[in-house]
């Protein structure tokens, strides 16, 4: 039974993340979280003929792995919530077409892991579903050629640019069982402070992260100190700094913050990622490995997962538009 | 309080469509439903500099009109559910960024009106929200240049091709009040019978419409005769014929069927649309005008609205993939 608390939805039955899985590419597998992932692909094609097919394959494989870890056949999954960055979300629709579950397609750009997990938890909490899956992925090569330049062009990236993660994450949510549990969710509003630089998405998304976090803290009468980790994804370095500035203006300090885009790559050894990781698969693969592992073993107790999405397209940028963004929040906990 | 009935969700509180609005372009305004729309734009640009901006404007205007008809300020809308066909759904994100409501971005291609309305009704029924909006739109010119050819090229369209509607629809859903009400929703599964012709989307989508309708009829132990109208959108002529064939194989006759793609244009006077209308805005503008009007005046009592989406992209087609599709169903009624 879900309860409204301002704009936040408290999930009173504490839906459980029964299992989770993360699959990544070579570069991500060489980063600091390498031991946390379920699989690392050294071949960026995953044996497929195109990068788009590889991206679909990531979604298919990660859901298969999560189901396997939950010990559930796909027929037990009522709803799959999924989306991705590819035009018309073909990563999800082609990757997940064989599972036979009811399919609710989402578009939240890089906020998709939080949007899909929030929706899965809400459906379970309201007894509309027994088991749901939340899935997303991104792929460096398909994103580069769709949003930026042909890879062969070898263009130089700006210092504020982020590196699209090749990776995928999936959670299976059920009524009760394993840890972590989902205690509350807050869907965000669209924020747009007028940033127009498509190579500085962190800055464009920081206002959305700030707005959703402030909303949640107000709704729940809590402060950042009440959580072990406030985890954004994926603001990168520029966006993370800006988030802290925006919160300080509201007299909110953020000591226990980290960002999935800063965690997945090594800032010294992998300097070429510039401002950090991004893409739907970045926060998805960090959440569905290291973060859920630590919530499960109890070394993290309460985590606010705030995934941010930049809601632009190449067309909107070419037409001189600014970058609207959204952030959705999921409160994960290791105790009821 | 929502109740599960197989894969169908019965909305026991009967959420109400408090208001609805439809805005269309010139060609749609010359069709048989011309007197039903809230506004008809003879200028396809709506005074905007690009067709994509015009499409965003359609979403903004149609939600503004629906709010005006409900007598509600946008601050009363908790959640907006929206999506569209443009890459990264910029029709919705740019069109709706100023309203300040919590934003849940969806991707269901031409099934978006049913997906968004189902979600809005479900959020209200489970008391997660008090008022929600469901919005979508499409634009012939932006769709042609994104999915097919530059308009200036003047390419000849195949007989099975459908005409993307320039139009938008919005519903405001609240706990109780006006008619029609939403009695049940069924989210669809992804179906793919291997159709590869992107100029024959009706055929690609018919299996999804059949699957969702059969699921709903089984779940509710009802037959097509129990409804005044079974309304698909947008199968066009080819897909509608195929739907009937597919249902006959299951020994289900469909006497009271119509399709939004066949209703919005005149098959004699507007022959150039070929197999009928399509696009998110087709079923949205037909539902949010003529259909809701007839449910409100009681001349239609029970309608099954089944919007279908072809989940392809130009990239998937170029890579030789078939066309997966999905159909979501909303049971609308003029009595409790």
XYZ file of C-alpha atoms in Angstrom:
672
model
C 0.000 0.000 0.000
C 1.649 3.175 -1.222
C 1.252 6.389 0.778
C 1.674 9.887 -0.612
C 4.057 12.093 1.307
C 4.113 15.342 -0.650
C 5.560 14.367 -4.023
C 7.221 11.284 -2.589
C 5.567 7.860 -2.566
C 6.277 5.778 0.525
C 6.153 2.063 -0.265
C 4.697 0.682 2.936
C 5.098 -2.988 2.033
C 8.857 -2.555 1.443
C 9.168 -4.324 -1.937
C 12.364 -6.311 -2.190
C 15.066 -6.432 -4.847
C 15.173 -10.218 -5.128
C 18.137 -10.198 -7.459
C 20.188 -7.862 -9.597
C 22.786 -8.201 -12.310
C 25.264 -5.995 -14.140
C 27.146 -6.685 -17.367
C 29.739 -4.277 -18.773
C 32.294 -3.759 -21.535
C 36.069 -3.933 -21.492
C 36.836 -0.392 -20.337
C 34.322 -0.591 -17.485
C 35.787 -3.973 -16.572
C 39.188 -2.332 -16.167
C 37.816 0.245 -13.711
C 37.694 0.184 -9.893
C 34.466 -1.889 -9.771
C 35.777 -4.709 -11.978
C 35.283 -7.448 -9.379
C 31.647 -6.450 -8.824
C 30.154 -7.196 -12.246
C 28.471 -10.429 -13.334
C 30.181 -10.388 -16.725
C 32.728 -8.302 -18.613
C 32.791 -8.358 -22.423
C 36.177 -7.728 -23.989
C 34.560 -7.765 -27.430
C 32.377 -4.646 -27.760
C 30.202 -6.383 -30.356
C 29.220 -9.246 -28.002
C 29.438 -11.356 -31.142
C 26.656 -9.396 -32.823
C 26.886 -7.788 -36.254
C 26.172 -4.215 -35.156
C 26.639 -2.137 -32.002
C 22.896 -1.574 -31.764
C 22.350 -5.335 -31.760
C 25.094 -5.591 -29.135
C 23.235 -3.070 -26.996
C 20.002 -5.065 -27.292
C 21.991 -8.145 -26.405
C 23.233 -6.440 -23.225
C 19.633 -5.927 -22.104
C 18.686 -9.488 -22.970
C 21.704 -10.962 -21.185
C 21.431 -8.842 -18.070
C 17.759 -9.692 -17.561
C 18.518 -13.365 -18.170
C 21.283 -13.200 -15.564
C 19.091 -11.436 -12.994
C 16.333 -14.020 -13.501
C 18.872 -16.816 -13.084
C 20.151 -15.286 -9.833
C 16.564 -14.958 -8.548
C 15.854 -18.554 -9.541
C 12.794 -17.412 -11.468
C 11.646 -18.253 -14.996
C 10.715 -15.244 -17.140
C 7.088 -16.392 -17.017
C 7.046 -15.298 -13.365
C 7.755 -11.685 -14.307
C 4.521 -9.777 -14.755
C 5.900 -6.487 -16.048
C 9.189 -5.368 -17.531
C 9.938 -1.643 -17.296
C 12.713 -0.611 -19.634
C 14.066 2.065 -21.917
C 17.321 3.317 -23.350
C 19.042 6.075 -25.321
C 18.771 4.691 -28.838
C 16.263 6.297 -31.167
C 12.838 4.731 -30.487
C 14.406 2.735 -27.613
C 15.334 -0.219 -29.814
C 17.860 -1.430 -27.254
C 14.933 -2.360 -25.019
C 12.311 -3.391 -27.543
C 14.607 -5.740 -29.475
C 16.505 -6.916 -26.410
C 13.430 -7.807 -24.393
C 10.936 -8.984 -27.025
C 11.463 -12.679 -26.298
C 10.668 -12.680 -22.583
C 6.879 -12.650 -22.949
C 6.250 -10.320 -20.004
C 3.965 -7.323 -20.230
C 6.130 -4.485 -21.478
C 5.957 -0.894 -20.284
C 8.371 1.164 -22.357
C 9.883 4.174 -20.625
C 11.905 7.129 -21.794
C 13.992 8.833 -19.155
C 17.390 8.984 -20.896
C 20.091 8.310 -18.265
C 17.481 8.421 -15.474
C 15.961 5.183 -16.759
C 17.364 2.868 -14.073
C 15.699 4.935 -11.330
C 12.503 5.433 -13.337
C 12.143 1.736 -14.120
C 13.070 0.593 -10.607
C 10.655 3.107 -9.065
C 7.880 1.859 -11.314
C 8.661 -1.818 -10.661
C 8.660 -1.247 -6.895
C 5.432 0.752 -7.070
C 3.624 -1.935 -9.082
C 4.676 -4.576 -6.537
C 3.835 -2.380 -3.549
C 0.308 -1.663 -4.821
C -0.190 -5.407 -5.547
C -0.761 -4.632 -9.208
C 2.061 -7.081 -9.877
C 3.769 -9.871 -8.047
C 7.176 -9.626 -9.724
C 8.578 -6.942 -11.997
C 11.859 -6.312 -13.760
C 13.622 -2.987 -14.281
C 16.184 -3.002 -17.069
C 18.353 -0.611 -19.039
C 21.618 -0.452 -20.951
C 23.834 1.793 -23.027
C 26.720 1.211 -25.409
C 29.607 3.595 -26.071
C 29.824 2.853 -29.788
C 26.125 3.120 -30.626
C 25.793 6.303 -28.554
C 28.825 7.949 -30.139
C 27.615 7.395 -33.655
C 24.029 8.334 -32.902
C 24.695 11.426 -30.803
C 28.169 12.610 -31.757
C 30.588 11.504 -34.473
C 31.453 8.307 -36.321
C 33.971 6.462 -34.134
C 36.370 6.283 -37.094
C 36.552 10.085 -37.095
C 38.503 10.007 -33.822
C 37.223 13.407 -32.687
C 38.747 15.094 -29.642
C 36.347 15.263 -26.696
C 35.944 18.370 -24.520
C 37.098 18.304 -20.861
C 33.456 18.493 -19.691
C 32.381 15.582 -21.913
C 31.403 12.281 -20.304
C 32.060 8.777 -21.599
C 28.995 6.666 -22.402
C 29.280 3.430 -20.485
C 28.955 0.117 -22.285
C 26.923 -1.677 -19.686
C 23.564 -2.870 -18.478
C 21.758 -3.404 -15.213
C 18.613 -5.259 -14.180
C 16.698 -5.669 -10.932
C 13.996 -8.215 -10.161
C 11.529 -6.765 -7.658
C 9.175 -8.931 -5.621
C 6.932 -8.552 -2.581
C 9.451 -9.722 0.008
C 12.638 -11.653 0.469
C 16.172 -10.515 -0.120
C 17.794 -7.167 0.552
C 17.859 -4.357 -0.375
C 14.308 -3.132 -0.071
C 12.734 -0.075 -1.679
C 11.309 2.278 0.935
C 10.233 5.243 -1.170
C 10.375 6.755 -4.628
C 10.154 10.327 -5.939
C 9.537 10.987 -9.607
C 11.140 14.239 -10.723
C 9.955 17.350 -12.501
C 11.561 18.619 -15.718
C 14.181 21.263 -14.904
C 15.864 23.520 -17.441
C 18.279 26.254 -16.409
C 19.165 27.099 -20.008
C 22.400 25.120 -20.451
C 22.918 24.590 -24.190
C 26.265 22.765 -24.306
C 25.586 19.146 -25.268
C 29.157 18.348 -24.214
C 28.371 19.390 -20.657
C 25.423 17.246 -19.673
C 26.489 17.079 -16.025
C 25.823 20.790 -15.683
C 22.478 20.442 -17.466
C 21.369 17.613 -15.165
C 22.577 18.935 -11.788
C 19.511 21.197 -11.289
C 17.212 18.198 -11.734
C 19.161 16.151 -9.181
C 19.050 19.067 -6.743
C 15.303 19.614 -7.228
C 14.379 15.959 -6.690
C 16.682 15.549 -3.673
C 15.368 18.714 -2.001
C 11.799 17.574 -2.691
C 12.466 14.167 -1.102
C 14.216 15.631 1.964
C 11.342 18.072 2.500
C 8.678 15.399 1.993
C 10.328 13.019 4.465
C 11.644 15.657 6.914
C 15.095 14.107 6.711
C 18.553 15.474 5.974
C 21.482 14.079 3.938
C 23.062 12.876 7.222
C 20.248 10.348 7.577
C 21.633 8.400 4.610
C 24.927 6.569 4.224
C 25.179 7.504 0.591
C 23.499 9.935 -1.762
C 24.278 8.465 -5.126
C 23.677 10.445 -8.282
C 24.074 9.056 -11.762
C 25.541 10.419 -13.908
C 26.607 13.964 -13.194
C 30.313 13.345 -13.578
C 32.787 15.793 -12.055
C 31.327 19.023 -13.404
C 27.748 18.152 -12.530
C 28.647 16.813 -9.080
C 30.433 20.040 -8.175
C 27.475 22.046 -9.443
C 25.013 19.898 -7.466
C 26.900 20.677 -4.258
C 26.863 24.391 -5.101
C 23.137 24.347 -5.817
C 22.425 22.576 -2.524
C 24.685 24.917 -0.533
C 22.530 27.804 -1.760
C 19.689 26.052 0.061
C 21.990 25.531 3.086
C 22.217 21.787 2.511
C 25.649 20.206 2.828
C 26.289 16.949 0.988
C 29.174 15.148 2.686
C 28.147 11.612 1.810
C 27.688 12.036 -1.934
C 29.098 10.028 -4.788
C 28.248 9.788 -8.454
C 28.053 6.627 -10.561
C 29.861 8.464 -13.361
C 32.824 9.061 -11.033
C 32.848 5.555 -9.573
C 32.883 3.379 -12.673
C 36.181 4.651 -14.141
C 39.551 5.298 -12.488
C 40.187 9.067 -12.556
C 43.969 8.566 -12.798
C 44.404 5.465 -14.958
C 41.377 6.170 -17.189
C 41.796 9.916 -17.690
C 40.453 9.749 -21.245
C 36.911 9.505 -19.934
C 37.282 13.214 -19.076
C 34.458 14.268 -16.706
C 33.291 10.705 -15.945
C 30.920 8.026 -17.163
C 27.379 8.516 -18.462
C 24.639 6.671 -20.322
C 21.711 4.621 -19.020
C 24.078 1.722 -18.394
C 26.383 3.708 -16.088
C 24.119 4.163 -13.069
C 22.438 0.843 -13.895
C 25.651 -1.182 -13.763
C 26.971 0.594 -10.646
C 23.659 0.195 -8.792
C 23.114 -3.421 -9.841
C 26.567 -4.522 -8.646
C 28.627 -2.653 -6.046
C 25.778 -0.644 -4.462
C 23.302 -3.523 -4.138
C 26.147 -5.785 -2.935
C 26.955 -3.339 -0.126
C 23.292 -2.899 0.780
C 22.924 -6.657 0.890
C 25.970 -7.185 3.139
C 24.858 -4.320 5.368
C 27.928 -2.124 4.877
C 25.538 0.449 3.424
C 22.231 0.892 5.242
C 20.332 3.686 3.514
C 21.055 4.903 0.009
C 19.286 7.547 -2.057
C 19.749 6.581 -5.691
C 19.080 9.605 -7.904
C 19.512 8.894 -11.605
C 19.480 11.930 -13.878
C 18.511 12.176 -17.531
C 19.273 14.871 -20.102
C 16.154 15.067 -22.261
C 17.724 16.371 -25.465
C 18.266 14.992 -28.948
C 20.700 15.916 -31.701
C 17.798 17.676 -33.437
C 16.965 19.840 -30.421
C 20.637 20.786 -30.063
C 20.947 21.619 -33.768
C 17.854 23.818 -33.412
C 19.539 25.801 -30.636
C 17.413 24.516 -27.777
C 18.610 24.239 -24.189
C 18.775 20.892 -22.354
C 15.824 19.984 -20.102
C 16.574 17.287 -17.557
C 14.844 15.090 -15.019
C 15.950 13.084 -11.981
C 14.082 10.258 -10.299
C 14.915 9.066 -6.775
C 14.728 5.624 -5.166
C 15.348 5.158 -1.438
C 17.035 1.782 -0.945
C 17.610 0.282 2.467
C 19.196 -2.761 4.064
C 16.640 -2.892 6.881
C 12.900 -2.625 7.220
C -7.781 -0.111 -5.228
C -6.598 -2.007 -8.279
C -7.335 -5.723 -8.564
C -5.396 -8.153 -10.704
C -7.503 -10.226 -13.044
C -4.993 -12.338 -14.952
C -2.906 -9.814 -16.860
C -5.654 -7.197 -16.667
C -5.867 -4.607 -13.891
C -9.392 -3.786 -12.750
C -9.611 -0.223 -11.455
C -12.147 -0.624 -8.675
C -12.484 3.088 -7.881
C -13.432 3.906 -11.494
C -11.091 6.854 -12.112
C -12.717 9.533 -14.192
C -11.582 11.376 -17.301
C -12.354 14.869 -16.008
C -11.571 16.505 -19.306
C -9.961 15.816 -22.647
C -8.778 17.840 -25.603
C -7.663 17.244 -29.176
C -5.833 19.590 -31.524
C -5.084 18.688 -35.140
C -3.617 19.954 -38.409
C -5.282 21.078 -41.628
C -5.696 17.690 -43.304
C -7.171 16.120 -40.164
C -9.464 19.127 -39.855
C -10.805 18.381 -43.325
C -11.697 14.817 -42.374
C -14.959 13.350 -41.085
C -14.264 14.296 -37.447
C -13.630 17.997 -38.162
C -16.395 19.266 -35.875
C -15.087 17.234 -32.927
C -11.676 18.838 -32.377
C -10.864 21.681 -29.993
C -8.621 23.398 -32.523
C -7.506 22.946 -36.131
C -4.241 24.496 -37.332
C -4.146 25.423 -41.001
C -0.473 26.369 -40.630
C 1.531 23.174 -40.031
C 4.268 25.162 -38.266
C 1.888 26.524 -35.595
C 3.973 29.678 -35.929
C 7.123 27.853 -34.767
C 10.417 27.842 -36.637
C 10.689 24.058 -37.069
C 8.295 21.136 -37.309
C 9.796 19.569 -34.198
C 9.055 22.751 -32.263
C 5.539 22.684 -33.758
C 5.121 19.131 -32.462
C 6.222 20.168 -28.968
C 3.817 23.075 -29.226
C 0.970 20.654 -30.000
C 1.647 18.827 -26.715
C 1.867 22.079 -24.768
C -1.328 23.471 -26.287
C -3.377 20.305 -25.923
C -2.496 19.907 -22.240
C -3.231 23.595 -21.664
C -6.624 23.159 -23.339
C -7.471 20.018 -21.340
C -6.553 21.779 -18.078
C -8.709 24.763 -19.089
C -11.668 22.463 -19.810
C -11.203 20.753 -16.421
C -10.970 24.136 -14.716
C -7.703 23.069 -13.080
C -4.368 24.882 -12.814
C -1.336 22.829 -13.836
C -0.203 22.849 -10.193
C -3.100 20.455 -9.474
C -1.643 17.811 -11.785
C 0.607 15.452 -9.843
C 1.997 13.415 -12.724
C 2.205 13.856 -16.463
C 2.652 10.649 -18.490
C 3.785 11.365 -22.019
C 5.878 10.234 -24.934
C 6.090 10.526 -28.688
C 7.796 9.295 -31.852
C 10.603 11.823 -32.156
C 14.114 10.656 -31.305
C 14.552 10.894 -27.522
C 10.881 11.943 -27.220
C 11.640 15.662 -27.552
C 8.037 16.380 -28.505
C 7.076 15.592 -24.918
C 10.107 16.820 -23.007
C 10.217 20.229 -24.687
C 6.447 20.564 -24.939
C 5.762 19.773 -21.302
C 8.793 21.187 -19.485
C 6.978 24.302 -18.270
C 4.082 22.656 -16.456
C 5.993 21.783 -13.273
C 4.301 18.413 -12.745
C 6.234 15.261 -11.992
C 7.146 13.805 -15.358
C 7.108 10.109 -16.233
C 8.442 9.733 -19.761
C 7.068 6.784 -21.725
C 8.005 5.145 -24.988
C 5.272 3.159 -26.658
C 5.399 4.586 -30.195
C 1.806 4.867 -31.479
C 0.498 2.988 -28.408
C 1.424 5.974 -26.215
C -2.109 7.328 -25.727
C -3.254 4.009 -24.246
C -0.042 3.517 -22.265
C -0.160 7.016 -20.766
C -3.900 6.894 -20.052
C -3.573 3.441 -18.454
C -0.778 4.699 -16.235
C -2.627 7.898 -15.294
C -5.753 5.936 -14.367
C -3.732 3.398 -12.388
C -1.909 6.087 -10.378
C -5.252 7.703 -9.505
C -6.931 4.385 -8.709
C -4.161 3.336 -6.306
C -4.278 6.796 -4.640
C -0.669 7.383 -5.559
C -1.903 10.538 -7.266
C -4.935 12.732 -7.115
C -4.840 14.061 -10.686
C -2.758 12.933 -13.638
C -2.443 13.909 -17.271
C -1.867 11.630 -20.258
C -0.518 13.385 -23.341
C 0.896 12.588 -26.745
C 1.229 14.048 -30.224
C 2.682 13.440 -33.661
C 3.390 15.627 -36.667
C 3.367 14.519 -40.299
C 6.309 16.686 -41.347
C 8.675 15.818 -38.480
C 7.814 12.117 -38.798
C 8.357 12.058 -42.558
C 11.785 13.597 -42.366
C 12.869 11.548 -39.371
C 11.572 8.171 -40.512
C 11.240 8.371 -44.302
C 12.312 11.019 -46.796
C 12.722 14.797 -46.867
C 9.279 16.230 -47.670
C 10.808 18.163 -50.599
C 11.705 14.836 -52.231
C 8.033 14.129 -52.887
C 8.463 10.355 -52.764
C 5.615 8.084 -53.817
C 4.104 6.180 -50.901
C 3.179 2.489 -51.087
C -0.505 1.412 -50.958
C 0.057 -0.145 -47.508
C 1.690 3.025 -46.116
C -0.148 5.058 -43.497
C -0.208 8.841 -43.094
C 1.230 10.226 -39.851
C -1.402 12.417 -38.260
C -0.552 15.958 -37.226
C -2.430 16.010 -33.977
C -2.377 15.734 -30.225
C -4.593 14.460 -27.450
C -4.643 14.882 -23.688
C -6.761 13.483 -20.872
C -6.952 14.737 -17.293
C -7.727 11.844 -14.948
C -9.074 12.360 -11.439
C -10.671 10.264 -8.709
C -14.287 10.941 -9.654
C -16.536 13.305 -11.533
C -17.207 13.435 -15.244
C -17.602 10.642 -17.745
C -16.116 8.539 -19.168
C -14.554 6.414 -16.474
C -11.714 3.920 -16.783
C -12.761 0.457 -15.659
C -9.713 -1.634 -16.513
C -6.371 -1.584 -18.277
C -4.223 -4.288 -19.879
C -0.589 -3.616 -20.719
C 0.538 -5.640 -23.712
C 3.398 -7.997 -24.439
C 5.838 -7.470 -27.293
C 4.716 -9.427 -30.357
C 6.797 -10.011 -33.469
C 5.576 -12.210 -36.309
C 8.550 -11.313 -38.496
C 7.080 -8.555 -40.691
C 9.969 -6.502 -42.076
C 8.193 -3.980 -44.320
C 8.370 -0.571 -42.603
C 5.755 0.637 -45.091
C 3.262 -1.863 -43.712
C 3.100 -1.122 -40.029
C -0.563 -2.102 -39.772
C 0.380 -5.696 -40.530
C 3.240 -5.562 -38.024
C 0.983 -4.244 -35.271
C -2.126 -6.400 -35.803
C -0.691 -9.394 -33.859
C -0.106 -7.165 -30.826
C -3.675 -5.839 -30.952
C -4.996 -9.404 -31.248
C -2.861 -10.663 -28.351
C -3.888 -7.889 -25.963
C -7.575 -8.090 -26.889
C -7.661 -11.876 -26.472
C -5.863 -11.534 -23.127
C -8.396 -8.973 -21.908
C -11.415 -11.000 -23.068
C -10.049 -14.111 -21.346
C -9.189 -12.241 -18.144
C -12.646 -10.668 -17.907
C -14.647 -13.616 -19.314
C -16.314 -11.287 -21.781
C -16.767 -11.297 -25.552
C -16.607 -8.521 -28.178
C -20.427 -8.319 -28.086
C -20.215 -6.951 -24.554
C -18.725 -3.724 -25.907
C -20.244 -1.085 -28.175
C -16.943 -0.445 -29.847
C -13.573 -2.113 -30.061
C -11.339 0.698 -31.191
C -7.832 0.021 -32.390
C -5.330 2.723 -33.263
C -3.747 2.712 -35.743
C -3.880 -0.432 -37.807
C -5.269 1.224 -40.906
C -7.004 -0.886 -43.552
C -4.377 -3.605 -43.942
C -3.875 -4.115 -40.221
C -7.580 -4.024 -39.427
C -8.285 -6.776 -41.967
C -5.418 -8.809 -40.549
C -6.661 -8.317 -36.973
C -10.030 -9.767 -37.952
C -8.322 -12.721 -39.624
C -6.154 -13.383 -36.578
C -9.178 -13.283 -34.279
C -11.232 -15.541 -36.543
C -8.515 -18.172 -36.172
C -9.342 -18.069 -32.453
C -13.074 -18.200 -33.333
C -13.656 -14.604 -32.254
C -15.802 -12.424 -34.526
C -15.319 -8.668 -34.374
C -18.475 -6.979 -35.671
C -18.196 -3.767 -33.653
C -14.629 -2.817 -34.575
C -13.270 0.428 -35.877
C -9.775 1.855 -36.167
C -8.679 5.414 -35.409
C -6.538 5.344 -38.549
C -9.658 4.665 -40.641
C -11.841 7.217 -38.853
C -9.724 10.353 -38.998
C -9.502 10.637 -42.795
C -12.181 10.295 -45.463
C -11.423 7.151 -47.504
C -12.924 8.669 -50.672
C -12.014 12.359 -50.516
C -8.637 11.831 -48.846
C -7.414 8.827 -50.811
C -3.793 10.016 -50.659
C -3.520 8.800 -47.078
C -3.446 5.290 -48.581
C -4.050 2.690 -45.832
C -5.146 5.248 -43.195
C -3.776 7.473 -40.458
C -1.046 6.641 -37.974
C 1.235 8.294 -35.428
C 0.813 8.838 -31.687
C -1.478 11.767 -32.434
C -3.925 9.699 -34.497
C -5.498 7.547 -31.791
C -4.923 10.369 -29.288
C -6.909 12.942 -31.260
C -9.704 10.491 -32.156
C -10.042 9.279 -28.549
C -9.845 12.745 -26.990
C -12.609 14.142 -29.193
C -15.254 12.014 -30.928
C -14.917 8.895 -28.743
C -14.902 10.660 -25.381
C -17.726 12.926 -26.602
C -19.865 9.886 -27.403
C -19.014 8.194 -24.111
C -19.937 11.378 -22.301
C -23.308 11.756 -24.058
C -24.037 8.066 -23.537
C -24.324 7.106 -27.210
C -21.391 4.781 -26.561
C -21.478 2.822 -23.326
C -18.438 0.535 -23.273
C -15.380 1.004 -25.438
C -12.169 -0.978 -25.559
C -9.442 1.409 -26.692
C -6.445 -0.578 -27.960
C -3.590 1.598 -29.186
C -0.814 -0.201 -31.029
C 2.831 0.738 -31.404
C 5.451 -0.451 -33.891
C 8.686 -0.582 -31.909
C 11.136 -0.088 -34.757
C 13.588 2.621 -35.745
C 15.200 3.503 -39.063
C 18.377 1.871 -37.753
C 16.662 -1.424 -36.936
C 15.058 -1.460 -40.392
C 18.363 -0.679 -42.113
C 19.918 -3.550 -40.189
C 17.310 -5.963 -41.563
C 15.392 -6.476 -38.344
C 11.692 -7.321 -38.184
C 9.165 -5.017 -36.479
C 8.211 -5.856 -32.882
C 4.988 -4.266 -31.702
C 2.943 -3.759 -28.567
C -0.688 -2.888 -27.830
C -2.085 -1.510 -24.589
C -5.813 -1.622 -23.780
C -8.024 0.746 -21.786
C -11.655 -0.127 -21.018
C -13.659 3.104 -21.018
C -17.269 3.258 -19.894
C -20.104 5.738 -19.605
C -21.520 4.089 -16.480
C -20.201 2.728 -13.204
